[in-house]
Amino acid sequence: MQYNFDKLINRNNTWSIKHDFKKEYNKPDDVLPLWVADMDFQSPEGVRKALENAVSHGVFGYTKADEKYYRAVCNWYSSRFHWTPEYEWLVCTPGVVFALSMALRTFTKEGDGVVIQPPVYHPFERAILRNNRKLAANPLVLRDGHYKMDLEQLEKTIVENNASLMILCNPHNPVGRVWTREELESLSRICLKYNVFVISDEIHGDFVWPGHVQTPYASLSEDAASHCMICTAPSKTFNLAGLQTSNIFIPNPVMRRRFASALLDVGQENINRMGLIACEAAYRDGAEWLEQLISYLHGNLELLRDFTQTRMPEIKLIEPEGTYLAWLDCRSMNMSDDELEHFFSQKAHVWLDPGVHSGSFGSGFMRFNLGSPRSVIKEALSRIGDAWDSQKNKTAEKGEQYGI
Ligand SMILES: Cc1ncc(COP(=O)(O)O)c(C=O)c1O
């Protein structure tokens, strides 16, 4: 079956964070929203059918995942990632961000150092600071348009901050790196040496561009597996974020029990019925849809790449290896972060995520969400290009006026 990702779906008035809060965020009415990391595509038909059946059944009582559900999740990972998780390792939570905050509270105490590698998905830092843990930043290094982890510095960062936990973004939002097995092995050697527990956020793991391979952190070795927690969800892959269902693998039984018990401490026991139904259907029937989606997104990425190379070389695309997010180096536009945000949203009427949302190391960058129909991406690029031309003309006119 050929899926139609060109179809435009009106998401206005659906309480969509991406589309419906323009006024609250001071964006123009006609802005094209390419910011929050969800997609403007309908979920696969099998998922929608499963949800429709649940709606016509009409009873929405308490729900709990069972072995059938766990098997569907585990099969997805074993059939696609050369990793065979056991279904006993799974704990369901209402979201990955919730899970990682709970893990911080469970596995560390106030004042403990927690390592992250900025620029990175901003709730990592928020979870650390709001829970009074110490932020131990080990910034990624950008060289020749390519980001790397600074593994030498990582060791120092762990020691200096007495860190006992690290949050890894694998693949890395926003810079789009899909960490290689070798990189992850080096990281795990360091973390094991200092007894640092790794929370590996693998929510973007299904989006990997050709030539790259996603490596679940727990697949590295038995030792790595027993010192980690893998956060996954169908929410990015199948556009189910609003159903708040995530699957957390904790191979170490002691850590798993501690985590499960901490969930009970805050009263978290049952899981959203629609989320479970959608997730099971997606992992059962969604593989072909996903293959086609990835190839469609690849087309969007090519358009963006072509735009940056031919029409607006002041923007450099950091070539993504995974995720449907593109990280744009806008430093040659010579604007402050406020000016960049103003330019894109108020001049071009395209709503991107400012790089500084991922911390100060994202300064001068913007994050572009490729998960929209091709016509929307084309329109966004044309708006950005036109706004830039008109900005340049104005600057040139001013220059002439002042004889520069
Ligand atoms: C790296 C990363 N983790 C987690 C999330 C959100 O997960 P959830 O909606 O399950 O809390 C996102 C969403 O953008 C993300 O990019």
Tab-separated table of C-alpha atoms in Angstrom, residues 145-362:
chain	number	residue	atom	x	y	z
A	145	GLY	CA	30.072	20.652	10.497
A	146	HIS	CA	30.071	17.455	12.553
A	147	TYR	CA	29.276	17.021	16.244
A	148	LYS	CA	31.227	14.646	18.459
A	149	MET	CA	31.122	13.743	22.124
A	150	ASP	CA	34.096	15.028	24.093
A	151	LEU	CA	35.006	11.766	25.789
A	152	GLU	CA	38.191	13.037	27.438
A	153	GLN	CA	36.288	15.901	28.972
A	154	LEU	CA	33.491	13.513	29.971
A	155	GLU	CA	35.793	11.709	32.354
A	156	LYS	CA	36.827	15.012	33.951
A	157	THR	CA	33.213	16.207	34.110
A	158	ILE	CA	32.173	13.048	35.941
A	159	VAL	CA	35.017	13.291	38.432
A	160	GLU	CA	34.750	17.044	39.055
A	161	ASN	CA	30.994	16.857	39.627
A	162	ASN	CA	30.982	13.557	41.437
A	163	ALA	CA	28.381	12.478	38.907
A	164	SER	CA	26.479	9.233	39.383
A	165	LEU	CA	24.085	9.543	36.461
A	166	MET	CA	24.167	10.620	32.841
A	167	ILE	CA	21.316	11.372	30.450
A	168	LEU	CA	22.316	10.354	26.949
A	169	CYS	CA	20.297	11.390	23.916
A	170	ASN	CA	20.618	8.516	21.446
A	171	PRO	CA	20.016	9.655	18.651
A	172	HIS	CA	20.766	13.190	19.696
A	173	ASN	CA	18.074	15.862	19.505
A	174	PRO	CA	18.748	18.529	18.195
A	175	VAL	CA	22.060	17.886	16.413
A	176	GLY	CA	20.888	14.690	14.678
A	177	ARG	CA	23.840	12.459	15.543
A	178	VAL	CA	23.232	8.701	15.594
A	179	TRP	CA	26.020	7.623	17.901
A	180	THR	CA	28.128	4.778	16.529
A	181	ARG	CA	28.654	1.570	18.451
A	182	GLU	CA	32.323	2.547	18.930
A	183	GLU	CA	31.397	5.923	20.412
A	184	LEU	CA	28.862	4.321	22.722
A	185	GLU	CA	31.337	1.649	23.775
A	186	SER	CA	33.876	4.315	24.714
A	187	LEU	CA	31.189	6.174	26.627
A	188	SER	CA	30.099	3.043	28.454
A	189	ARG	CA	33.687	2.192	29.439
A	190	ILE	CA	33.940	5.583	31.135
A	191	CYS	CA	30.519	5.345	32.770
A	192	LEU	CA	31.199	1.843	34.074
A	193	LYS	CA	34.600	2.897	35.394
A	194	TYR	CA	32.968	5.617	37.516
A	195	ASN	CA	29.783	3.703	38.239
A	196	VAL	CA	27.639	6.212	36.358
A	197	PHE	CA	24.128	4.979	35.590
A	198	VAL	CA	23.050	5.907	32.041
A	199	ILE	CA	19.549	6.963	31.085
A	200	SER	CA	19.562	6.528	27.329
A	201	ASP	CA	16.712	8.449	25.722
A	202	GLU	CA	16.095	6.546	22.481
A	203	ILE	CA	12.766	8.066	21.549
A	204	HIS	CA	14.099	9.115	18.117
A	205	GLY	CA	15.731	5.726	17.489
A	206	ASP	CA	13.395	4.719	14.656
A	207	PHE	CA	14.462	7.657	12.499
A	208	VAL	CA	17.859	6.844	11.113
A	209	TRP	CA	19.020	8.043	7.714
A	210	PRO	CA	20.562	5.598	5.226
A	211	GLY	CA	24.144	4.681	6.056
A	212	HIS	CA	23.671	4.952	9.823
A	213	VAL	CA	22.715	2.366	12.415
A	214	GLN	CA	20.941	2.932	15.691
A	215	THR	CA	22.548	1.077	18.607
A	216	PRO	CA	20.451	0.619	21.743
A	217	TYR	CA	22.747	1.408	24.664
A	218	ALA	CA	21.689	-1.757	26.482
A	219	SER	CA	22.873	-3.860	23.535
A	220	LEU	CA	26.528	-2.875	24.076
A	221	SER	CA	27.362	-5.404	26.791
A	222	GLU	CA	25.843	-7.072	29.824
A	223	ASP	CA	27.617	-4.592	32.069
A	224	ALA	CA	26.267	-1.617	30.134
A	225	ALA	CA	22.789	-3.166	30.230
A	226	SER	CA	22.861	-3.563	33.975
A	227	HIS	CA	23.807	0.103	34.442
A	228	CYS	CA	21.220	1.711	32.233
A	229	MET	CA	17.619	2.486	31.544
A	230	ILE	CA	16.411	2.784	27.942
A	231	CYS	CA	13.593	5.232	27.287
A	232	THR	CA	11.493	4.478	24.234
A	233	ALA	CA	8.051	5.360	22.950
A	234	PRO	CA	5.998	5.056	19.787
A	235	SER	CA	5.166	8.744	20.082
A	236	LYS	CA	7.732	10.222	17.660
A	237	THR	CA	7.724	7.279	15.270
A	238	PHE	CA	3.965	7.018	14.768
A	239	ASN	CA	2.963	10.536	15.770
A	240	LEU	CA	1.245	9.470	18.991
A	241	ALA	CA	2.760	11.994	21.415
A	242	GLY	CA	-0.649	13.154	22.662
A	243	LEU	CA	-1.415	9.631	23.914
A	244	GLN	CA	1.354	9.859	26.524
A	245	THR	CA	2.571	6.288	26.494
A	246	SER	CA	6.195	5.250	26.765
A	247	ASN	CA	8.088	2.028	27.319
A	248	ILE	CA	11.065	2.054	29.625
A	249	PHE	CA	13.496	-0.878	29.637
A	250	ILE	CA	15.444	-1.426	32.859
A	251	PRO	CA	17.400	-4.697	32.607
A	252	ASN	CA	18.786	-4.530	36.161
A	253	PRO	CA	16.066	-6.030	38.426
A	254	VAL	CA	17.092	-4.053	41.493
A	255	MET	CA	17.005	-0.733	39.646
A	256	ARG	CA	13.746	-1.724	37.989
A	257	ARG	CA	12.102	-2.485	41.316
A	258	ARG	CA	13.311	0.816	42.743
A	259	PHE	CA	11.920	2.669	39.745
A	260	ALA	CA	8.572	0.840	39.820
A	261	SER	CA	8.284	1.511	43.526
A	262	ALA	CA	9.021	5.230	42.998
A	263	LEU	CA	6.201	5.336	40.454
A	264	LEU	CA	3.826	4.008	43.097
A	265	ASP	CA	5.112	6.640	45.536
A	266	VAL	CA	3.708	9.335	43.249
A	267	GLY	CA	0.545	7.368	42.542
A	268	GLN	CA	1.455	6.336	39.010
A	269	GLU	CA	0.051	2.887	38.395
A	270	ASN	CA	-2.219	2.579	35.368
A	271	ILE	CA	-1.641	3.512	31.768
A	272	ASN	CA	-3.769	5.353	29.227
A	273	ARG	CA	-5.982	2.823	27.471
A	274	MET	CA	-5.812	4.521	24.056
A	275	GLY	CA	-2.032	4.805	24.315
A	276	LEU	CA	-1.604	1.083	24.902
A	277	ILE	CA	-3.950	0.194	22.054
A	278	ALA	CA	-2.227	2.564	19.641
A	279	CYS	CA	1.261	1.454	20.606
A	280	GLU	CA	0.489	-2.241	20.236
A	281	ALA	CA	-1.134	-1.700	16.825
A	282	ALA	CA	1.726	0.509	15.636
A	283	TYR	CA	4.422	-1.979	16.573
A	284	ARG	CA	2.391	-4.837	15.098
A	285	ASP	CA	1.415	-3.254	11.754
A	286	GLY	CA	3.398	-0.057	11.304
A	287	ALA	CA	6.733	-1.151	9.825
A	288	GLU	CA	5.843	-0.591	6.176
A	289	TRP	CA	4.276	2.799	6.930
A	290	LEU	CA	7.454	3.814	8.734
A	291	GLU	CA	9.697	2.766	5.823
A	292	GLN	CA	7.660	4.941	3.467
A	293	LEU	CA	7.604	7.808	5.939
A	294	ILE	CA	11.391	7.763	6.293
A	295	SER	CA	11.815	7.900	2.555
A	296	TYR	CA	9.319	10.793	2.355
A	297	LEU	CA	11.134	12.682	5.112
A	298	HIS	CA	14.359	12.076	3.253
A	299	GLY	CA	12.821	13.946	0.304
A	300	ASN	CA	12.044	16.857	2.628
A	301	LEU	CA	15.610	16.811	3.903
A	302	GLU	CA	16.920	16.934	0.324
A	303	LEU	CA	14.802	20.017	-0.362
A	304	LEU	CA	16.177	21.722	2.725
A	305	ARG	CA	19.740	20.758	1.860
A	306	ASP	CA	19.315	22.088	-1.662
A	307	PHE	CA	17.869	25.344	-0.298
A	308	THR	CA	20.840	25.901	2.002
A	309	GLN	CA	23.328	25.076	-0.720
A	310	THR	CA	21.840	27.035	-3.582
A	311	ARG	CA	19.495	29.739	-2.339
A	312	MET	CA	20.658	30.637	1.140
A	313	PRO	CA	24.235	29.569	1.874
A	314	GLU	CA	24.208	31.794	4.978
A	315	ILE	CA	22.411	28.817	6.571
A	316	LYS	CA	24.471	25.674	6.919
A	317	LEU	CA	22.685	22.399	7.388
A	318	ILE	CA	24.302	20.202	10.011
A	319	GLU	CA	23.838	16.973	8.116
A	320	PRO	CA	21.532	14.833	10.288
A	321	GLU	CA	22.146	11.108	10.667
A	322	GLY	CA	18.796	10.555	12.328
A	323	THR	CA	15.645	12.228	13.757
A	324	TYR	CA	13.256	14.267	11.625
A	325	LEU	CA	14.758	17.466	12.980
A	326	ALA	CA	17.326	19.497	11.090
A	327	TRP	CA	19.820	21.633	12.963
A	328	LEU	CA	20.622	24.799	11.074
A	329	ASP	CA	23.780	26.769	11.676
A	330	CYS	CA	22.621	30.356	11.143
A	331	ARG	CA	25.692	32.073	12.528
A	332	SER	CA	26.614	33.516	9.108
A	333	MET	CA	23.346	35.463	9.150
A	334	ASN	CA	25.076	37.676	11.738
A	335	MET	CA	22.081	38.047	14.028
A	336	SER	CA	21.627	37.729	17.760
A	337	ASP	CA	19.390	34.894	18.976
A	338	ASP	CA	16.504	37.322	19.470
A	339	GLU	CA	17.005	38.703	15.975
A	340	LEU	CA	17.085	35.201	14.503
A	341	GLU	CA	13.850	34.261	16.211
A	342	HIS	CA	12.288	37.533	15.063
A	343	PHE	CA	13.517	37.047	11.500
A	344	PHE	CA	12.097	33.539	11.114
A	345	SER	CA	8.787	34.017	12.865
A	346	GLN	CA	7.939	37.683	12.196
A	347	LYS	CA	9.625	38.301	8.813
A	348	ALA	CA	9.487	34.881	7.171
A	349	HIS	CA	6.397	33.708	9.086
A	350	VAL	CA	7.998	30.327	9.712
A	351	TRP	CA	8.035	29.101	13.300
A	352	LEU	CA	11.239	27.212	14.077
A	353	ASP	CA	12.698	26.293	17.440
A	354	PRO	CA	15.491	28.659	18.460
A	355	GLY	CA	18.737	26.797	19.113
A	356	VAL	CA	19.064	28.436	22.529
A	357	HIS	CA	16.074	26.379	23.683
A	358	SER	CA	18.623	23.562	23.767
A	359	GLY	CA	20.914	25.631	25.984
A	360	SER	CA	23.505	28.321	25.361
A	361	PHE	CA	25.529	25.975	23.153
A	362	GLY	CA	22.671	26.210	20.655
